[in-house]
Tab-separated table of C-alpha atoms in Angstrom:
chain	number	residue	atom	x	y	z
A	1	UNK	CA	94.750	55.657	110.450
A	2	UNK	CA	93.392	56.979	107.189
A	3	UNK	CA	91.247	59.592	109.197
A	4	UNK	CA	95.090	61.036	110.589
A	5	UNK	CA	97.110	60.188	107.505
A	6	UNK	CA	94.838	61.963	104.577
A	7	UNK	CA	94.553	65.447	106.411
A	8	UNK	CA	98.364	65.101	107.061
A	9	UNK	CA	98.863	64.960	103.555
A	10	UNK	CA	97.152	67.276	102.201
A	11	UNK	CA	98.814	69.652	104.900
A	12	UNK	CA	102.614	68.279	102.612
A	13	UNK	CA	101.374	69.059	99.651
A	14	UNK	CA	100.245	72.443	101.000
A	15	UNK	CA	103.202	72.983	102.234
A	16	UNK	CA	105.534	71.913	100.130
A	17	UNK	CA	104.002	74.786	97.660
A	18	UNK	CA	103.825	77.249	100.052
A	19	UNK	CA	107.648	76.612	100.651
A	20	UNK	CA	108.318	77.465	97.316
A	21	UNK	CA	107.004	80.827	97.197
A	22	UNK	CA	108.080	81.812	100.694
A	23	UNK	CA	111.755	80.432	100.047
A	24	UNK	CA	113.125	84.076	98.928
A	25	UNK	CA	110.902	85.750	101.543
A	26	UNK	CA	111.888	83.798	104.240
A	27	UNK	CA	115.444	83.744	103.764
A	28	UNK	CA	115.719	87.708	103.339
A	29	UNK	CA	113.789	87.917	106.759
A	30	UNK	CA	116.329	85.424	108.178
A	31	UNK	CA	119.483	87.485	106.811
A	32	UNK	CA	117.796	90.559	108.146
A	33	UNK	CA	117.237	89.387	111.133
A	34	UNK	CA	120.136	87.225	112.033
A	35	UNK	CA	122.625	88.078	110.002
A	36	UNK	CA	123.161	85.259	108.309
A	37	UNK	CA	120.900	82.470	106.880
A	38	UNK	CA	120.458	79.725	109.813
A	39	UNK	CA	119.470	76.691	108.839
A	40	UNK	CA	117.958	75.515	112.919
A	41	UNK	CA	116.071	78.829	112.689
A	42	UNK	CA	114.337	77.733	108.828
A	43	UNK	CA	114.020	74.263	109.976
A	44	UNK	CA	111.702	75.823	113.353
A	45	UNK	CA	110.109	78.059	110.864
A	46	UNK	CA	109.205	75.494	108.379
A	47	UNK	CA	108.080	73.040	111.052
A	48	UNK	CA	105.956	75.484	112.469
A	49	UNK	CA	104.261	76.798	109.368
A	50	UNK	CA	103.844	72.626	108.684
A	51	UNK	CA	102.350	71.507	112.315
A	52	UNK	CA	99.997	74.779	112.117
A	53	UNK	CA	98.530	73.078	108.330
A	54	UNK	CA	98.192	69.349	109.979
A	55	UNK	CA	96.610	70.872	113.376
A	56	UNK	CA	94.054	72.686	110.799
A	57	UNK	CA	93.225	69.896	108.385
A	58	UNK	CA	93.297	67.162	110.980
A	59	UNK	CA	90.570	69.989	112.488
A	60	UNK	CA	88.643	70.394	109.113
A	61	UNK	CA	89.357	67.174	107.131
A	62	UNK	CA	87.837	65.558	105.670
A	63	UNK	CA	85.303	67.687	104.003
A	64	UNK	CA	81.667	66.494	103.351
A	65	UNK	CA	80.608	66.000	99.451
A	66	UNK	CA	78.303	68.171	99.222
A	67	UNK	CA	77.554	71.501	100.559
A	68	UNK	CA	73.913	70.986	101.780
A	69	UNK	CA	75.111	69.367	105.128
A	70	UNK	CA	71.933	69.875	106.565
A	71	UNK	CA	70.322	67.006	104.584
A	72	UNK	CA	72.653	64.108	105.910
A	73	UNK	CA	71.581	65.423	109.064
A	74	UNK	CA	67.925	64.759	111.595
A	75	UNK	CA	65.944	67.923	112.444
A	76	UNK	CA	66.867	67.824	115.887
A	77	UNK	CA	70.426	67.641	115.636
A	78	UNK	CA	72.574	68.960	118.266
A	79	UNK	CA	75.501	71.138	116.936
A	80	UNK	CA	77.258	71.851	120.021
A	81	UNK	CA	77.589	70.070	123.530
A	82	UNK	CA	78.809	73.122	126.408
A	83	UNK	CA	79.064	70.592	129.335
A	84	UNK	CA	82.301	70.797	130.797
A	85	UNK	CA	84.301	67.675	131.472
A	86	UNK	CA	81.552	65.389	130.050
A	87	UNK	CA	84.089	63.166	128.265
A	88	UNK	CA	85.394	61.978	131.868
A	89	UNK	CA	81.610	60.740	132.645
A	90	UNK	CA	81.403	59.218	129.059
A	91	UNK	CA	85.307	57.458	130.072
A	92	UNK	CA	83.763	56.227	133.306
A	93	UNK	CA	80.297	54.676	132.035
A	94	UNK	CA	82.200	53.494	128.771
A	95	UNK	CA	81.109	49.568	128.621
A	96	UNK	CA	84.175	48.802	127.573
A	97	UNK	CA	85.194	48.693	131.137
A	98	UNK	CA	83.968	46.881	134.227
A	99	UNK	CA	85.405	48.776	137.083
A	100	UNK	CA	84.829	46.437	139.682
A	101	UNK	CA	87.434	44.286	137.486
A	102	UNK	CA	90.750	46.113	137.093
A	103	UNK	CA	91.885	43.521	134.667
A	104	UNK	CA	89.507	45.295	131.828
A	105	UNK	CA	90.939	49.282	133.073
A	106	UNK	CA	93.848	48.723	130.002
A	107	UNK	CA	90.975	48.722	127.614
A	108	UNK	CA	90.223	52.213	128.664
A	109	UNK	CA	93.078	53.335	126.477
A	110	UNK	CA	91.397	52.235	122.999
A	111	UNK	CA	88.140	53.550	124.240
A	112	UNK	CA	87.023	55.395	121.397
A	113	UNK	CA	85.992	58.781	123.957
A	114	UNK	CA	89.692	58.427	125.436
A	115	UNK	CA	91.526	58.338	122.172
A	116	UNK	CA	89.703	61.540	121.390
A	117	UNK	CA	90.362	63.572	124.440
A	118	UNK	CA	93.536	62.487	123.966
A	119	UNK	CA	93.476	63.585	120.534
A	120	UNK	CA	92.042	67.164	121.506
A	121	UNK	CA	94.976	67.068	124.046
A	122	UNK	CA	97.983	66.484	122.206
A	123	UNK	CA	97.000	68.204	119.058
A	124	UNK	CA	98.312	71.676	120.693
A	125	UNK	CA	100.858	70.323	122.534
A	126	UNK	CA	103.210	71.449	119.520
A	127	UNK	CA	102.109	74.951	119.836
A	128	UNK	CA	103.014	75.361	123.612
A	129	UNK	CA	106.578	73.647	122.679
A	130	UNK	CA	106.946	76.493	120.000
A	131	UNK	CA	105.955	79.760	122.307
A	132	UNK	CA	107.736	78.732	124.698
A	133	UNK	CA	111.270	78.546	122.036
A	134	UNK	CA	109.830	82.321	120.944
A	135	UNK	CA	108.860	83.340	124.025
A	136	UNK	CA	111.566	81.903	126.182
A	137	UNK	CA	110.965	82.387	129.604
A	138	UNK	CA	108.582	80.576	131.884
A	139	UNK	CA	106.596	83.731	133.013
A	140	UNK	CA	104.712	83.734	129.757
A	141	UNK	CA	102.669	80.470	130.591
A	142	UNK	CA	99.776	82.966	130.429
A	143	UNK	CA	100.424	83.643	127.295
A	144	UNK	CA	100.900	80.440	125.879
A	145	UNK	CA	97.472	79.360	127.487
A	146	UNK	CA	95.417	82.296	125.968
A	147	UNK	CA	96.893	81.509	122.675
A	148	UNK	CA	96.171	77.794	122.661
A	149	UNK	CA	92.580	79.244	123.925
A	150	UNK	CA	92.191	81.410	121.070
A	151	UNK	CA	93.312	79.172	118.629
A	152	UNK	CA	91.286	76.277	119.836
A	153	UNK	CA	88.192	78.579	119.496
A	154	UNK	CA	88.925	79.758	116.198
A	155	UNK	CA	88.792	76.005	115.406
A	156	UNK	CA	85.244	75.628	117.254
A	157	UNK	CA	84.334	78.153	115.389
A	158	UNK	CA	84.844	76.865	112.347
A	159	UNK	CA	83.234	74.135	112.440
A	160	UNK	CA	79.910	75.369	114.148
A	161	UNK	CA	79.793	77.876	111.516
A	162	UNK	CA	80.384	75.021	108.980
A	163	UNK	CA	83.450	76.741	107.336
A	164	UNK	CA	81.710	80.169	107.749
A	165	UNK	CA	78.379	79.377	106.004
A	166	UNK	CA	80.422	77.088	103.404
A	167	UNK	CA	77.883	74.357	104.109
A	168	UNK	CA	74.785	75.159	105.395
A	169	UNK	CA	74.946	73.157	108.824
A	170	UNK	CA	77.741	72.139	110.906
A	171	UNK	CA	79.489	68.726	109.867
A	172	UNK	CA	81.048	68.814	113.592
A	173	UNK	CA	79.839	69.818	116.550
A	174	UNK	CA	81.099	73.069	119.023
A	175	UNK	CA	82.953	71.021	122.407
A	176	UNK	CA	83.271	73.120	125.162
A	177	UNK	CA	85.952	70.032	126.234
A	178	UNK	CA	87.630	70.327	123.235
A	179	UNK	CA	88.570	73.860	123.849
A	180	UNK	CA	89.516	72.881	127.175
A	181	UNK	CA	91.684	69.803	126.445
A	182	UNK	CA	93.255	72.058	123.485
A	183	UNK	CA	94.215	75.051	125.685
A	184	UNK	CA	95.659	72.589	128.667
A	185	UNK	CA	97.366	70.722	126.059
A	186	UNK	CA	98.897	73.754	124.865
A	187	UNK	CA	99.878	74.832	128.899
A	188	UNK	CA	101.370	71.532	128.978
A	189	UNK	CA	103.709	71.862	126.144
A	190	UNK	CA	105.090	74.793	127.201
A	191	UNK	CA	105.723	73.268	130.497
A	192	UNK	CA	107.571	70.555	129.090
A	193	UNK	CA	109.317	72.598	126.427
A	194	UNK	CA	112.774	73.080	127.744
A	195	UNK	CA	113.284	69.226	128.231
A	196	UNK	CA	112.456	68.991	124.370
A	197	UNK	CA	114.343	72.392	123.475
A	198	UNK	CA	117.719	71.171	125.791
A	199	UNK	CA	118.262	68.752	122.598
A	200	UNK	CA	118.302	71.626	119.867
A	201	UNK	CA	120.370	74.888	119.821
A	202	UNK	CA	118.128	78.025	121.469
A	203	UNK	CA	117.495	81.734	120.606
A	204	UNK	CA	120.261	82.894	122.385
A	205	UNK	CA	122.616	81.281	120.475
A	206	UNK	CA	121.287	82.329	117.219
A	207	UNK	CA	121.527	85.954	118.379
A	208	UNK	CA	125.326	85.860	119.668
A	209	UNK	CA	125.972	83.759	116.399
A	210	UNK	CA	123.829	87.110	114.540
A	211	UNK	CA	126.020	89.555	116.768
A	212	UNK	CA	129.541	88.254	115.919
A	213	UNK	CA	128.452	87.929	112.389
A	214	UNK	CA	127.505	91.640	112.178
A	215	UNK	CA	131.321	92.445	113.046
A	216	UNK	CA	132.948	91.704	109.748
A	217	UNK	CA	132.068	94.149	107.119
A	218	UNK	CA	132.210	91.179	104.501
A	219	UNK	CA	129.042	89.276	103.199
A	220	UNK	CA	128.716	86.089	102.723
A	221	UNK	CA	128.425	84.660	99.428
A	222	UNK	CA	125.028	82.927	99.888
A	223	UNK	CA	123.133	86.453	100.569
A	224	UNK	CA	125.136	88.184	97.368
A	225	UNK	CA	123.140	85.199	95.445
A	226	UNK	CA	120.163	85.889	97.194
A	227	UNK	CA	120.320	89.671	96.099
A	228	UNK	CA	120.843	89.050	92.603
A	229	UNK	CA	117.803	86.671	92.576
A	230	UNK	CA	115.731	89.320	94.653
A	231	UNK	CA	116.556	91.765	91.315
A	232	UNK	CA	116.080	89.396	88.936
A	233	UNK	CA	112.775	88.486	90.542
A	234	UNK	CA	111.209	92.031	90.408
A	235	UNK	CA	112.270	91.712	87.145
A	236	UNK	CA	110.384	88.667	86.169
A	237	UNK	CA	106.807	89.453	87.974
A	238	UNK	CA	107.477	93.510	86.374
A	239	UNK	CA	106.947	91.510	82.876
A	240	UNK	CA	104.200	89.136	84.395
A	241	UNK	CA	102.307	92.549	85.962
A	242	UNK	CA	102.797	94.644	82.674
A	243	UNK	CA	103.699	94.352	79.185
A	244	UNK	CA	103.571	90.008	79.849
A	245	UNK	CA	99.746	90.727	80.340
A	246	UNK	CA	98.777	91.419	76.700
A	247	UNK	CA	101.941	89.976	75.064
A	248	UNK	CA	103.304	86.333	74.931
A	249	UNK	CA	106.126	86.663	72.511
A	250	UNK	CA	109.400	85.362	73.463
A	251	UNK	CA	111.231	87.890	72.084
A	252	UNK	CA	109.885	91.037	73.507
A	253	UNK	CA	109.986	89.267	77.331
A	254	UNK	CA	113.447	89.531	75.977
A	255	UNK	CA	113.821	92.884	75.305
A	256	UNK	CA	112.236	93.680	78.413
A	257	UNK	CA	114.502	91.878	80.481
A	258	UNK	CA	117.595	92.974	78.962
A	259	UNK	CA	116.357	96.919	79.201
A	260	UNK	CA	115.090	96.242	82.857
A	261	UNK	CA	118.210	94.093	84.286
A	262	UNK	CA	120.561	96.813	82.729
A	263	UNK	CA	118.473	99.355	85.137
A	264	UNK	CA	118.166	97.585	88.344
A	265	UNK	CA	122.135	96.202	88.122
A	266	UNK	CA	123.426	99.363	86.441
A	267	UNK	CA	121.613	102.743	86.883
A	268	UNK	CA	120.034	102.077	90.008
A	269	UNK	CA	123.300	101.296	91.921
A	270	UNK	CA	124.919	103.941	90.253
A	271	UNK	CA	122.137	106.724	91.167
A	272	UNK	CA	121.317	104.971	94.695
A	273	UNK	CA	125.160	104.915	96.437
A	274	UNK	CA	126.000	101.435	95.147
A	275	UNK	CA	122.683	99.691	96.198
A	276	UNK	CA	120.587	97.630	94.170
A	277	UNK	CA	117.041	96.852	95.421
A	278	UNK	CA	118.658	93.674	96.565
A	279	UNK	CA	121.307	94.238	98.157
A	280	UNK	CA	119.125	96.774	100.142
A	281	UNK	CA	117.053	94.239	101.446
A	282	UNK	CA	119.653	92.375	102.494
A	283	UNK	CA	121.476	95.058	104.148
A	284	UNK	CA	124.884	95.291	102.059
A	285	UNK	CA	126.436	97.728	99.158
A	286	UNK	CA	128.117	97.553	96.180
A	287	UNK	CA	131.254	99.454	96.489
A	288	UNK	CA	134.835	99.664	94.820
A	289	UNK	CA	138.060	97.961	97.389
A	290	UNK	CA	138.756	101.456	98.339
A	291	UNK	CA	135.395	101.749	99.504
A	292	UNK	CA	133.630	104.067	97.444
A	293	UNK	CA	130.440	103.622	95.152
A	294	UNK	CA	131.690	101.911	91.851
A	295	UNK	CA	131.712	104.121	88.588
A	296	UNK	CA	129.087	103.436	85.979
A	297	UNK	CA	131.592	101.298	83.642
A	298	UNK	CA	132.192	98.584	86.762
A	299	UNK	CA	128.756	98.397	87.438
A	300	UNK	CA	127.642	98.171	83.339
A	301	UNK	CA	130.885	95.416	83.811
A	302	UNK	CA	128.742	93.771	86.461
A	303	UNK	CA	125.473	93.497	84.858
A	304	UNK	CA	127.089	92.653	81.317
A	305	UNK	CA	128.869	89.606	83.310
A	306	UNK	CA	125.759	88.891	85.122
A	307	UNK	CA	123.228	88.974	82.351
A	308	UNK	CA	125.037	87.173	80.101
A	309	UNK	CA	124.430	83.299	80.656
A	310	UNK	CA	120.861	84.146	80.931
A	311	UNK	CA	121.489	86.225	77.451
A	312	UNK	CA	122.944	83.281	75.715
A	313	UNK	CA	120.224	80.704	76.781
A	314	UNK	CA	117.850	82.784	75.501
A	315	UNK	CA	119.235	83.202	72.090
A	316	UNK	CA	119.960	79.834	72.090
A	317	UNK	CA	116.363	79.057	72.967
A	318	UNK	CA	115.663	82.222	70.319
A	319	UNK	CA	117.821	80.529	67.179
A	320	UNK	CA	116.701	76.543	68.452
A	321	UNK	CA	113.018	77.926	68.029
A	322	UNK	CA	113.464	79.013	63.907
A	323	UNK	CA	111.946	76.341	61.856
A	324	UNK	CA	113.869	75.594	58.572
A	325	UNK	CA	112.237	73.578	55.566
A	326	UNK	CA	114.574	70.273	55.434
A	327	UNK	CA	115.030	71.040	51.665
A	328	UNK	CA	116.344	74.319	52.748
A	329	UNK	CA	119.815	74.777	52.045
A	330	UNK	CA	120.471	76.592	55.063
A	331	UNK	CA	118.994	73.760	57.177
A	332	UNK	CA	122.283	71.559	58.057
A	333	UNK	CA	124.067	74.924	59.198
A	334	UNK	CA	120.741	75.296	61.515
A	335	UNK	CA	121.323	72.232	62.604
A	336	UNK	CA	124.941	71.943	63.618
A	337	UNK	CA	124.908	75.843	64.793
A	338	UNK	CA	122.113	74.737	66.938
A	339	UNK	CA	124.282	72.078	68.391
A	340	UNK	CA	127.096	73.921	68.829
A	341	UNK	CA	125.219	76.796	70.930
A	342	UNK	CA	123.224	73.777	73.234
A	343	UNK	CA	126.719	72.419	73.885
A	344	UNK	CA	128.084	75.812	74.987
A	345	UNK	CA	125.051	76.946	76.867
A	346	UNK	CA	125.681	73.710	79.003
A	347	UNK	CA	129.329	73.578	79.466
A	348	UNK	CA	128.841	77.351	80.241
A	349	UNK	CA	126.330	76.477	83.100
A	350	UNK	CA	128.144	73.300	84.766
A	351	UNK	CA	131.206	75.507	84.545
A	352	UNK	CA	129.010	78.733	86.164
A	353	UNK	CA	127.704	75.702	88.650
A	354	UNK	CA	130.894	74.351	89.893
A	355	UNK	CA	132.007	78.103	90.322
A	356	UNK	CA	129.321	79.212	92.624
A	357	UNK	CA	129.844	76.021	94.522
A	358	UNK	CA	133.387	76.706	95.000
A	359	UNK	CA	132.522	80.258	96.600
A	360	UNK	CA	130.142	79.128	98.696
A	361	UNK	CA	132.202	76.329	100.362
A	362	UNK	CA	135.190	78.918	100.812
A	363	UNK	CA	132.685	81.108	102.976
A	364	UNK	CA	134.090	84.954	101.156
A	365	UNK	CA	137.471	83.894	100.629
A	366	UNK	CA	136.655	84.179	96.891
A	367	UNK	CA	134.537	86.202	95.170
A	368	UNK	CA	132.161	85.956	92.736
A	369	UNK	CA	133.116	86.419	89.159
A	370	UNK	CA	130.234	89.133	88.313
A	371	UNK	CA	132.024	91.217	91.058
A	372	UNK	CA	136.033	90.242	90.101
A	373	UNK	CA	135.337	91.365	86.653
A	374	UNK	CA	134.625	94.599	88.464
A	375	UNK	CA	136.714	95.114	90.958
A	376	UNK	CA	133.466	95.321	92.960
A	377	UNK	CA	133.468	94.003	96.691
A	378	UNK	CA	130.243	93.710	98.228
A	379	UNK	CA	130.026	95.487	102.116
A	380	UNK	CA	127.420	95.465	105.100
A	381	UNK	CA	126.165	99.307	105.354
């Protein structure tokens, strides 16, 4: 089982990284697309992006030690075996069965060649279940069969090219029977899709759900969050991509910030009709409850009432990171100021905490406080 469970894995851990850096992307391509951030059409999206990982390490894994392949290998090995079907003669002249006894014809399902074809065919089986939820309709079996081709030869591919010349001989061998047990597995999922897919809700539904969203001008509160941590975001990798590249200190990342977060959440809305980066991704405005684009005060209100937890954390962090000789007279007013600003920095963020939680289970029936302070309501364009 080690052979199944090691490349699976690896494929989690892989995963479970990529899923943090594709969180934000993902979930403005969801909005975008749906209208509102599904949580069946992440969990298909995640699965997918998983079972593709396990289908290719289960392919790959594991990897020799070393990259001179060639030397674990005879001369006259055979990288590649083009005879179609051959695993059904290897099945029938397997010696773990006597086939004039039909008592021994069970053992032909642990027969090592069985368990393999088997292997080859349920190992795309996934895919064909997955076109056939983006494709829909039955008419594109063709479809789902060239892809399951394709993708089975890419992985033939790469292993007779040993990882594209990463070792110097092939570690597996090219099977024309593999590509054929991959591809019908692949057909066969497809087929069978709609029993699997009756169980979960389908595309269609997503769509009307997208559709009836789109009528109320409102946004939810979830994709106002997500805006604000688009913005901050550009903010962050601008400092990473420039000034952050020759300078570490603390305090300037500071300064940076604060300039660049009063520009995206207050001069850019204000020159760009009440759109922030952001919100412009996600398809919404800022504007006033009349309607209009906010004036510059509401919006400097805004950013002000935005930018001002993250202010006093860093301060905090700023003042916490003075060191003070204990002889110093000053040192006991250090200390208890220190205190003091660590207790309000986390009353200030469990009370910040419970607020967002409280909009987001009330669906846009309240607002958050950034925009009250404002008078700011946010709008679909």
């Amino acid at each position: 089982m080690s052979v199944y469970f090691i490349p699976i894995k690896t494929a989690f851990i892989i995963f479970c990284i990529l899923s943090f850096f594709l969180i934000v992307p993902w979930m403005v391509y969801s909005y975008r697309k749906y209208g509102h951030l599904s949580l069946w059409a992440s969990i298909v999206a995640y699965s997918f992006v998983f079972y593709m990982l396990s289908a290719l390490f289960l392919v790959l894994l594991p990897l020799p030690d070393t990259r001179n392949t060639c030397a674990l290998q005879s001369p006259d090995a055979v990288h590649y075996s083009l005879v179609p079907f051959h695993f059904i003669w290897e099945i029938i002249h397997s010696r773990s069965v006597v086939w004039s006894q039909p008592s021994t014809y069970a053992r032909v399902l642990t027969d090592s060649v069985f368990l393999q074809a088997a292997f080859n065919f349920l190992l795309l089986l996934p895919l064909g279940v997955y076109l056939r939820y983006f494709f829909q309709h039955k008419r594109n079996w063709k479809k789902a069969l060239g892809l399951g081709f394709a993708l089975s030869l890419f992985y033939e591919t790469t292993q007779i090219t040993g990882i594209y010349g990463i070792y110097n001989c092939p570690y597996r061998i090219f099977d024309v029977d593999d590509l054929i047990l991959n591809s019908t597995g692949a057909l066969f999922g497809f087929i069978i899709a709609p029993v699997i897919l009756a169980l979960f809700p389908s595309r269609n539904n997503l769509i009307a759900k997208a559709e009836k969203m789109q009528e109320s001008p409102l946004v939810p509160p979830l994709p106002q969050l997500l805006a604000v941590l688009v913005d901050y975001l550009l903010i962050k990798i601008s400092w990473s991509l420039t000034v952050g590249f020759f300078i570490t200190s603390e305090f300037a990342e500071f300064l940076f910030t604060t300039i660049l977060f009063i520009i995206l959440f207050s001069v850019v809305p204000f020159i760009w009709n009440g759109k922030t980066i952001g919100t412009h991704l996600l398809r919404f405005k800022l504007t006033t409850v009349g309607e209009g684009t906010p004036s510059w005060p509401s919006l400097l209100k805004r950013s002000f009432a935005l930018y001002l937890p993250l202010a006093a954390t860093w301060i905090t962090r700023l003042f916490n990171g003075i060191k003070l000789d204990m002889n110093s007279i000053l040192y006991p007013y250090h200390i208890w100021i220190s205190v003091a600003a660590l207790a309000f920095v986390f009353i200030m963020w469990v009370i910040l905490s419970i607020h967002v939680t409280v909009v987001l289970f009330k669906k846009g029936k309240r607002t958050f406080y950034f925009d009250d302070v404002a008078n700011i309501v946010p709008r679909k364009k």
